[in-house]
């Protein structure tokens, strides 16, 4: 039966060509869209986790209330004890201290008079060569000029910021800001290198120093503004993260101290839950839309095909084939068309995804000025195993639905009128 | 005819009220500003976790020039600030650098307080910068006060509108509500401990409260004040910062 139908489809191109093209196009778009969304969300999760949120982040309760202001004065004191506790309880995770602060960078001329000045955001990481954080942040890989800081009070600048300030390697840059308790803080740094992460927020406004230097200029010895936690090999797992968060926060449930630690998951920060949920919703809506749109197109194609095969169906009924059997054969034909179209569409979708994964799409015009959610300047799609089967859902379903709707005409034929219709 | 007389009378009374308000501003200015001033003051910054005290000595000449040096705490000792007209420089002994603060950086908080550098620099006389309207009388901080509404008549001003409570007897401000052009209240200042210095009256304690922030605000307490004493010119010179 299958072979018979398959041969029929191959030999009669008008039965298969248009439906296959329609299904292939739809499936290509669906598969590509999944890869695009996956690439975009994976990149967004990764960039935000690395630079802004961690997979989880521990802060004081008061800090969490004012998290958008990043208030240094509400930081965690005796951070060593808390880090020890976190390492004991969740040894599989990597826990790191992070500082994020603002200040004025002032570059003097040879007479010590201000040459250039600007407000910039500072980030402090453990820049020692053995640091996992250094590896995670890929600072060395993103160094576009100079070298990594190796001594005290050496500073890296974002490439855009370095260009704007017109600094040369070895120049002195004075940081002027406020310590944890609001005192004035002045410190001379040596500019040793520029980094480019491919994110406007980081490259145009940020400078990077070592956590030890940050401790000194912010008066935060044994304090931590935020403690980031990362799952093993930095792979984001929403369920595992939620589990860690709930178990940690349960420890302090009955603690009334307003500076007790509180853990937030990645999703709880920077409006990421909305973004991630929106992307998932968009992906579902997109697939439903394609099933619906393709079904309508294939229904019409089926109707046209049905008209063209009007005589064929009449003869088949006249020679004794049941209407049910004809309808079944139509449905089976649609499944064959759906599977062929889905295979072709999946291949094309994967090729398109691969292209965008390797080449990327520059959206720096859109991302410049973006503050809260960290998005790369170049979007890249990502090939995922889901793409191998996801296209078959809209592909086969749409053709099947189309055939279900158009094939109903078979049951409207009256056997008594067949000879009249066929002009016998 | 009656109508014309009423209108003329109303016009004259409104003019005289406006003149009254402006003359009150003049009297406030006479109290608040002197030719030269040397003061030792303490700024108490009430943080969420701890309270910080900063003692400084300041020299002021007219409404445009001032110089101050931080005496304590240890971290800030030796930090100096010089303001000449609309320019502000800060010198830090730890980095041996002088930095000019300008533009939007002036809106940054001074020492984590509720005061910005801009607040510190606003020394212009009220009569030159605001147009005042008398709006009533009220008791404020235990003093019978005249209430004035002030609206800026110059563009380069930090607070476009101000509501001010001024003591009826000596014309000393007791409270100021400071507003942005949009009408959003930004800060509140409460004055107390009014003392007579020479022939003028001056509040020795001021509380600055940034209403957009939580907390008790920042107290600014004058510990010692000398009025109209000679101050050599070299004090108001950039070279004095590094000395």
XYZ file of C-alpha atoms in Angstrom:
667
model
C 0.000 0.000 0.000
C 2.766 2.397 1.089
C 4.874 1.587 -1.938
C 1.883 2.023 -4.216
C 1.093 5.447 -2.786
C 4.739 6.514 -2.769
C 5.151 5.610 -6.442
C 1.968 7.518 -7.204
C 3.304 10.602 -5.504
C 6.676 10.412 -7.243
C 5.198 9.854 -10.681
C 2.493 12.486 -10.389
C 4.423 15.630 -9.455
C 1.292 17.767 -9.327
C 0.227 15.667 -6.313
C 3.432 16.140 -4.382
C 5.588 19.034 -5.615
C 3.611 22.026 -4.282
C 2.761 20.421 -0.888
C 6.381 19.326 -0.435
C 7.640 22.843 -1.264
C 5.160 24.431 1.160
C 5.993 21.983 3.937
C 9.737 22.327 3.332
C 9.572 26.122 3.532
C 7.541 26.038 6.723
C 9.744 23.430 8.346
C 12.919 25.285 7.282
C 11.652 28.415 9.009
C 10.533 26.496 12.114
C 13.818 24.639 12.479
C 15.845 27.796 11.868
C 13.709 29.763 14.327
C 14.341 27.178 17.049
C 18.108 27.377 16.404
C 17.979 31.164 16.398
C 16.014 31.356 19.668
C 18.270 28.728 21.238
C 21.412 30.609 20.195
C 20.036 33.932 21.353
C 18.814 32.656 24.730
C 21.926 30.547 25.389
C 24.100 33.559 24.664
C 21.924 35.823 26.798
C 21.970 33.371 29.712
C 25.702 32.865 29.403
C 26.593 36.572 29.148
C 24.284 37.562 31.992
C 25.490 34.712 34.185
C 29.133 35.579 33.581
C 28.892 39.328 33.969
C 25.793 40.183 35.934
C 23.851 37.466 37.668
C 25.830 34.243 38.101
C 23.701 31.117 37.909
C 22.813 32.172 41.441
C 23.893 35.217 43.383
C 24.108 35.772 47.140
C 23.615 39.242 48.629
C 22.286 40.724 51.855
C 18.519 41.099 52.139
C 18.773 44.887 52.259
C 20.973 44.833 49.162
C 18.400 42.721 47.331
C 15.735 45.345 48.120
C 17.878 48.002 46.424
C 19.576 45.743 43.905
C 19.213 48.117 40.959
C 21.370 50.694 42.785
C 24.069 48.130 43.656
C 24.579 49.741 47.061
C 28.084 48.958 48.280
C 27.221 49.945 51.857
C 24.777 47.035 52.073
C 27.366 44.446 51.093
C 28.072 41.141 52.825
C 30.489 41.453 55.744
C 32.655 38.527 56.852
C 32.417 37.126 53.360
C 34.999 34.426 54.100
C 32.627 32.648 56.494
C 29.794 32.730 54.010
C 32.043 31.503 51.196
C 33.188 28.636 53.420
C 29.573 27.724 54.128
C 28.660 27.850 50.438
C 31.648 25.724 49.469
C 30.785 23.166 52.149
C 27.125 22.943 51.270
C 27.421 23.138 47.491
C 30.949 21.854 46.731
C 30.130 21.096 43.113
C 29.545 24.772 42.431
C 32.127 27.499 41.975
C 31.631 30.491 44.319
C 33.326 33.785 43.547
C 33.287 37.291 44.979
C 32.391 40.068 42.615
C 32.418 43.863 42.881
C 30.629 46.244 40.607
C 30.998 49.942 41.275
C 31.034 53.318 39.599
C 33.491 56.157 39.617
C 35.330 58.804 37.687
C 38.390 57.892 35.649
C 40.784 60.776 35.201
C 43.795 60.711 32.922
C 46.447 63.326 33.699
C 48.823 64.945 31.230
C 52.557 65.188 31.934
C 51.929 68.132 34.281
C 49.364 66.197 36.299
C 46.471 68.238 34.904
C 43.370 66.379 33.751
C 43.690 65.404 30.091
C 40.534 63.321 29.804
C 37.894 62.310 32.282
C 34.773 60.215 32.273
C 32.376 58.220 34.393
C 32.846 54.462 34.087
C 31.679 51.267 35.730
C 34.259 49.140 37.450
C 34.201 45.355 37.734
C 36.530 43.346 39.890
C 37.415 39.703 39.244
C 40.013 37.370 40.623
C 42.648 37.920 37.947
C 45.250 35.514 39.364
C 46.375 32.987 36.765
C 44.883 30.026 38.680
C 41.451 31.613 38.924
C 38.490 29.751 37.456
C 36.732 33.082 37.116
C 39.443 34.378 34.802
C 38.883 31.365 32.566
C 35.111 31.788 32.754
C 35.225 35.474 31.865
C 37.602 34.780 28.958
C 39.387 38.014 29.737
C 42.691 36.788 28.383
C 41.027 35.572 25.181
C 39.321 38.929 24.720
C 42.430 41.011 25.276
C 42.908 43.141 22.170
C 45.798 45.286 23.392
C 48.468 45.050 26.068
C 48.689 42.370 28.747
C 46.825 40.982 31.730
C 47.278 42.848 35.044
C 50.093 41.179 36.940
C 50.799 43.560 39.798
C 48.869 45.805 42.146
C 46.728 48.598 40.793
C 46.854 47.668 37.145
C 43.752 48.234 35.102
C 42.129 46.910 31.934
C 39.715 49.093 30.004
C 36.932 48.174 27.630
C 38.183 48.789 24.076
C 35.604 51.521 23.378
C 36.321 53.252 26.675
C 40.087 53.135 26.070
C 39.620 54.678 22.638
C 37.309 57.361 23.991
C 39.735 58.272 26.745
C 42.689 58.247 24.363
C 44.965 56.311 26.719
C 48.174 54.557 25.828
C 49.602 51.461 27.501
C 51.482 52.475 30.645
C 49.432 55.659 31.216
C 48.314 56.498 34.720
C 44.580 56.587 35.312
C 43.235 57.940 38.585
C 40.101 56.347 39.934
C 37.931 58.679 41.994
C 34.917 57.123 43.666
C 33.434 56.225 47.002
C 34.294 53.469 49.450
C 31.791 51.088 51.003
C 30.999 53.609 53.739
C 30.882 56.583 51.378
C 34.357 57.991 51.953
C 36.195 59.478 49.014
C 38.484 57.055 47.275
C 41.395 58.060 45.046
C 43.753 55.557 43.525
C 46.239 55.708 40.684
C 46.178 52.737 38.340
C 48.391 51.824 35.415
C 46.598 51.092 32.169
C 47.931 47.730 30.948
C 45.454 46.482 28.375
C 42.151 46.716 26.554
C 39.494 44.027 26.272
C 36.641 43.575 23.844
C 33.814 41.248 24.860
C 31.632 42.157 21.873
C 29.050 43.765 24.159
C 28.522 47.525 24.077
C 27.763 47.688 27.814
C 31.107 46.138 28.653
C 33.300 47.545 25.918
C 32.260 51.181 26.054
C 31.868 51.864 29.758
C 33.731 49.330 31.838
C 37.130 48.964 33.453
C 38.409 45.803 35.094
C 40.599 45.443 38.151
C 41.594 42.617 40.487
C 39.427 41.878 43.540
C 42.402 42.599 45.829
C 42.675 46.141 44.445
C 38.909 46.572 44.677
C 39.031 45.548 48.355
C 41.492 48.348 48.984
C 39.905 51.161 47.026
C 36.437 50.329 48.305
C 37.492 49.552 51.880
C 35.956 46.113 51.567
C 38.468 43.705 53.048
C 36.655 40.462 53.800
C 33.451 41.930 52.396
C 31.637 41.066 49.212
C 29.130 43.076 47.310
C 27.853 39.942 45.582
C 28.864 36.283 45.638
C 28.260 34.535 42.324
C 27.644 30.800 42.116
C 28.159 28.777 38.931
C 27.099 25.211 38.232
C 29.786 22.733 37.079
C 31.319 23.553 33.688
C 29.086 26.632 33.649
C 26.122 24.782 32.176
C 22.856 26.476 33.088
C 20.245 24.138 34.561
C 17.101 25.952 35.658
C 15.810 23.141 37.890
C 19.110 22.570 39.675
C 19.498 26.319 40.240
C 16.031 26.559 41.744
C 16.852 23.656 44.053
C 20.071 25.328 45.285
C 18.292 28.644 45.780
C 15.424 27.147 47.768
C 17.664 25.056 49.999
C 19.979 28.008 50.760
C 17.212 30.493 51.479
C 15.509 27.920 53.733
C 18.584 28.052 56.014
C 17.912 31.722 56.747
C 14.127 31.595 56.742
C 13.864 32.232 60.473
C 16.753 34.678 60.670
C 15.396 38.183 61.284
C 18.668 39.993 60.494
C 18.067 42.421 57.644
C 21.622 41.771 56.474
C 21.240 38.000 56.410
C 22.263 36.488 53.060
C 19.685 35.873 50.391
C 20.137 33.949 47.182
C 18.605 34.942 43.863
C 18.563 32.718 40.799
C 19.534 34.001 37.362
C 15.872 34.206 36.369
C 15.100 36.471 39.344
C 17.440 39.188 38.116
C 17.547 41.878 35.428
C 14.080 40.993 34.132
C 15.498 37.775 32.690
C 12.502 35.636 33.657
C 10.274 37.733 31.419
C 12.786 37.589 28.580
C 13.264 33.823 28.848
C 9.540 33.132 29.203
C 8.811 35.427 26.283
C 11.267 33.580 24.093
C 9.743 30.213 24.979
C 6.276 31.602 24.332
C 7.393 33.071 21.008
C 8.828 29.715 19.965
C 5.539 27.942 20.786
C 3.419 30.632 19.129
C 5.653 30.488 16.064
C 5.210 26.723 15.734
C 1.432 26.886 16.274
C 1.220 29.694 13.738
C 3.112 27.618 11.187
C 0.951 24.548 11.753
C -2.137 26.714 11.303
C -0.888 28.689 8.289
C 0.505 25.634 6.515
C -2.671 23.668 7.216
C -4.727 26.332 5.450
C -2.339 26.385 2.491
C -2.247 22.580 2.326
C -6.013 22.374 2.716
C -6.316 24.581 -0.351
C -3.709 22.522 -2.173
C -5.636 19.405 -1.181
C -8.884 20.903 -2.452
C -7.280 21.786 -5.770
C -5.776 18.302 -5.951
C -9.164 16.834 -5.036
C -10.825 18.719 -7.902
C -8.153 17.562 -10.308
C -8.517 13.962 -9.057
C -12.325 14.166 -9.036
C -12.667 11.593 -11.806
C -10.065 9.279 -10.233
C -11.957 9.207 -6.929
C -15.249 8.635 -8.791
C -13.817 5.662 -10.664
C -12.294 4.253 -7.490
C -15.674 4.461 -5.732
C -17.414 3.040 -8.802
C -15.162 -0.004 -8.906
C -15.928 -0.716 -5.293
C -13.246 0.982 -3.204
C -14.825 2.308 -0.037
C -14.842 6.039 0.658
C -13.077 5.323 3.960
C -10.250 3.502 2.138
C -9.844 6.435 -0.292
C -9.832 8.895 2.607
C -7.253 6.742 4.424
C -5.048 6.617 1.331
C -5.278 10.415 1.063
C -4.208 10.753 4.698
C -1.350 8.333 4.196
C -0.240 10.266 1.104
C -0.264 13.446 3.228
C 1.903 11.800 5.871
C 4.396 10.755 3.175
C 4.419 14.291 1.747
C 4.767 15.692 5.294
C 7.705 13.430 6.121
C 9.519 14.182 2.835
C 8.885 17.938 3.219
C 9.986 17.834 6.853
C 13.223 16.029 6.007
C 14.048 18.557 3.270
C 12.972 21.492 5.534
C 14.997 20.167 8.466
C 18.110 19.902 6.297
C 17.684 23.458 5.017
C 16.836 24.742 8.527
C 19.981 23.127 9.919
C 22.081 24.612 7.116
C 20.695 28.097 7.790
C 21.276 27.673 11.536
C 24.826 26.506 10.898
C 25.437 29.567 8.738
C 24.182 31.949 11.439
C 26.106 30.008 14.067
C 29.372 30.510 12.205
C 28.861 33.951 10.670
C 26.470 35.630 13.134
C 24.261 38.669 12.781
C 25.562 42.055 13.913
C 22.959 43.864 16.033
C 25.307 46.380 17.694
C 23.041 49.246 16.587
C 20.245 47.796 18.694
C 22.322 46.783 21.718
C 24.150 50.100 22.205
C 22.534 51.893 25.128
C 21.143 48.641 26.516
C 21.847 48.533 30.250
C 20.229 45.777 32.217
C 20.158 42.649 30.068
C 23.540 41.818 28.577
C 23.260 40.916 24.922
C 26.126 40.274 22.523
C 26.628 42.648 19.620
C 26.627 39.652 17.274
C 23.775 37.168 17.561
C 24.601 33.600 16.704
C 22.161 30.756 16.223
C 22.928 27.404 17.798
C 22.544 23.899 16.402
C 20.649 21.781 18.925
C 19.377 18.192 18.809
C 15.772 19.421 19.146
C 16.020 20.762 15.615
C 16.349 17.206 14.274
C 12.750 16.340 15.201
C 10.953 19.588 16.004
C 10.258 20.375 12.319
C 8.310 17.115 11.910
C 5.604 18.344 14.271
C 4.425 21.278 12.130
C 5.491 19.526 8.906
C 3.541 16.280 9.307
C 0.733 17.758 11.387
C 0.005 20.515 8.901
C -0.136 18.201 5.885
C -2.222 15.706 7.836
C -4.611 18.433 8.982
C -4.787 19.801 5.434
C -5.646 16.348 4.093
C -8.165 15.750 6.887
C -10.013 18.899 5.868
C -9.779 18.643 2.083
C -10.332 14.883 1.932
C -13.777 15.201 3.492
C -15.085 15.892 -0.032
C -14.735 12.152 -0.803
C -17.621 11.416 1.555
C -19.878 13.900 -0.240
C -19.849 11.881 -3.470
C -23.157 10.047 -4.117
C -22.586 6.552 -5.528
C -25.966 6.743 -7.322
C -24.829 9.760 -9.304
C -21.370 8.462 -10.135
C -22.212 7.107 -13.623
C -23.917 10.355 -14.447
C -20.909 12.363 -13.155
C -18.433 10.222 -15.001
C -20.469 10.562 -18.239
C -20.752 6.827 -18.756
C -15.077 103.314 37.812
C -15.325 101.027 40.853
C -13.936 98.180 38.767
C -10.924 100.236 37.675
C -10.190 101.266 41.277
C -10.449 97.625 42.411
C -8.098 96.462 39.647
C -5.594 99.232 40.413
C -5.734 98.427 44.122
C -5.289 94.709 43.468
C -2.355 95.442 41.156
C -0.727 97.735 43.725
C -1.252 95.202 46.532
C 0.161 92.372 44.444
C 3.152 94.542 43.550
C 3.743 95.407 47.192
C 3.423 91.709 48.173
C 5.947 90.796 45.499
C 8.238 93.539 46.720
C 7.785 92.234 50.275
C 8.775 88.746 49.153
C 11.842 90.068 47.339
C 12.828 92.186 50.331
C 12.522 89.062 52.528
C 14.903 87.270 50.162
C 17.326 90.169 50.515
C 17.160 89.899 54.313
C 17.724 86.136 54.128
C 20.769 86.734 51.916
C 22.098 89.278 54.419
C 21.906 86.595 57.105
C 23.312 83.733 55.082
C 26.184 85.415 53.243
C 29.125 87.447 54.438
C 32.191 88.926 52.771
C 34.472 86.247 54.184
C 33.869 83.304 56.465
C 36.094 80.734 58.177
C 34.326 77.794 59.715
C 35.014 74.403 61.199
C 32.172 72.024 60.549
C 31.157 68.449 61.016
C 29.209 66.448 58.482
C 27.354 63.479 59.971
C 26.323 60.966 57.333
C 23.712 58.556 58.649
C 24.220 55.330 56.760
C 22.036 52.266 56.978
C 24.723 50.385 58.847
C 26.918 53.015 60.419
C 27.184 56.716 60.944
C 30.211 58.586 59.713
C 31.562 61.948 60.849
C 33.759 64.139 58.703
C 35.318 67.279 60.120
C 36.542 69.988 57.795
C 37.749 73.548 57.886
C 36.373 75.895 55.279
C 37.227 79.345 53.961
C 34.655 81.280 51.969
C 35.011 84.524 50.059
C 31.802 86.145 48.851
C 29.470 83.793 47.033
C 31.864 82.418 44.452
C 35.058 81.184 46.099
C 35.608 78.605 48.792
C 38.362 76.325 50.007
C 38.032 73.463 52.453
C 40.297 70.848 53.957
C 39.213 67.617 55.604
C 40.637 67.200 59.099
C 39.226 63.758 59.910
C 38.644 60.795 59.597
C 42.105 59.441 58.821
C 41.149 58.178 55.347
C 40.058 61.634 54.280
C 42.479 63.765 56.234
C 44.309 66.144 53.940
C 41.756 65.993 51.131
C 41.152 69.524 49.886
C 38.490 71.139 47.765
C 38.686 74.412 45.942
C 35.768 76.140 44.311
C 36.345 79.147 42.114
C 33.242 80.543 40.465
C 31.656 77.486 38.824
C 34.686 75.206 38.923
C 35.491 72.626 41.570
C 38.802 70.835 42.175
C 39.502 68.067 44.639
C 42.980 67.114 45.768
C 43.789 63.769 47.340
C 47.087 63.326 49.159
C 47.001 59.522 48.727
C 47.174 59.764 44.939
C 48.771 63.217 44.839
C 46.285 64.139 42.142
C 44.000 67.117 41.658
C 40.795 66.316 39.844
C 38.339 68.778 38.490
C 34.725 67.802 38.955
C 32.481 69.164 36.274
C 29.268 68.639 34.347
C 26.988 65.844 35.428
C 29.639 64.534 37.846
C 28.706 67.407 40.121
C 25.479 65.554 40.864
C 27.417 62.787 42.602
C 27.045 62.486 46.347
C 29.745 63.969 48.565
C 31.106 61.282 50.901
C 28.011 59.137 50.573
C 25.951 61.945 52.070
C 22.637 63.357 50.915
C 24.544 66.387 49.565
C 25.879 66.577 46.045
C 28.861 68.613 44.883
C 26.309 70.808 43.170
C 24.627 71.456 46.537
C 27.974 72.422 47.970
C 28.595 74.824 45.147
C 25.261 76.649 45.213
C 26.330 79.814 46.930
C 24.571 82.360 44.771
C 22.324 84.855 46.488
C 18.627 84.016 46.473
C 17.681 87.476 45.358
C 19.766 87.062 42.200
C 18.463 83.636 41.312
C 14.843 83.327 42.434
C 11.572 85.192 42.139
C 9.621 84.845 45.387
C 5.922 84.816 46.232
C 4.485 85.087 49.725
C 2.100 82.218 50.352
C 1.310 82.419 54.075
C 2.532 81.859 57.579
C 3.162 78.611 59.485
C 4.988 77.326 62.503
C 8.084 75.375 61.551
C 10.631 73.720 63.861
C 9.157 75.668 66.780
C 9.437 79.075 65.073
C 6.731 81.285 63.594
C 7.606 81.437 59.909
C 6.693 83.174 56.674
C 6.199 80.738 53.801
C 7.631 81.670 50.403
C 7.367 80.001 47.020
C 10.477 80.555 44.952
C 10.845 80.047 41.234
C 14.160 80.285 39.440
C 14.722 83.283 37.216
C 18.030 81.950 35.873
C 18.547 78.799 33.850
C 21.731 77.389 35.421
C 20.264 76.500 38.778
C 20.136 73.138 40.551
C 16.608 73.443 41.926
C 14.033 75.155 39.768
C 11.492 75.618 42.534
C 11.751 75.991 46.268
C 9.363 76.301 49.163
C 10.905 78.116 52.057
C 9.913 78.675 55.661
C 11.635 81.785 57.074
C 11.532 82.969 60.712
C 9.417 86.092 61.095
C 11.712 87.720 63.624
C 15.187 87.311 62.077
C 14.579 86.076 58.505
C 16.532 82.833 58.864
C 15.415 79.871 56.742
C 14.051 77.032 58.880
C 13.116 74.647 56.144
C 13.540 74.423 52.387
C 11.779 71.961 50.096
C 13.696 71.754 46.839
C 11.999 70.769 43.593
C 12.972 69.913 40.037
C 11.351 71.729 37.120
C 8.916 68.822 36.767
C 7.584 69.546 40.251
C 9.215 66.431 41.728
C 10.542 67.130 45.218
C 14.225 66.233 45.387
C 15.580 67.351 48.723
C 14.556 68.829 52.009
C 16.669 70.973 54.314
C 15.832 71.623 57.943
C 17.734 74.239 59.911
C 18.048 74.687 63.644
C 20.343 76.061 66.359
C 20.141 79.670 65.171
C 22.838 81.857 66.634
C 23.775 85.490 66.289
C 27.122 86.024 64.577
C 28.095 89.674 64.481
C 25.084 91.501 63.130
C 23.455 88.497 61.467
C 21.643 85.306 62.430
C 22.769 81.955 61.132
C 21.612 78.325 61.544
C 24.420 76.241 63.036
C 22.766 72.934 62.250
C 21.362 71.859 58.910
C 19.914 68.517 57.887
C 19.980 67.642 54.187
C 17.586 64.925 53.177
C 17.520 63.446 49.713
C 13.854 62.455 49.565
C 14.600 59.870 46.878
C 16.798 57.959 49.372
C 15.908 56.147 52.589
C 17.429 57.202 55.876
C 17.839 60.125 58.185
C 19.703 62.351 55.771
C 22.928 64.176 56.534
C 23.581 66.659 59.336
C 25.860 69.568 58.719
C 26.919 71.148 62.009
C 28.993 74.288 62.299
C 31.358 73.963 65.240
C 33.091 77.289 64.884
C 32.357 80.307 62.717
C 34.301 83.493 62.147
C 32.741 86.176 60.011
C 34.341 88.890 57.941
C 37.877 87.983 58.845
C 40.694 88.639 56.372
C 41.638 85.623 54.247
C 44.767 85.909 52.078
C 44.299 85.471 48.323
C 46.665 82.497 48.122
C 44.086 80.385 50.013
C 41.859 80.475 46.944
C 44.578 79.356 44.584
C 45.040 75.940 42.963
C 48.594 75.815 44.249
C 47.152 75.703 47.769
C 45.658 72.285 47.079
C 48.980 70.437 46.979
C 50.531 72.223 49.980
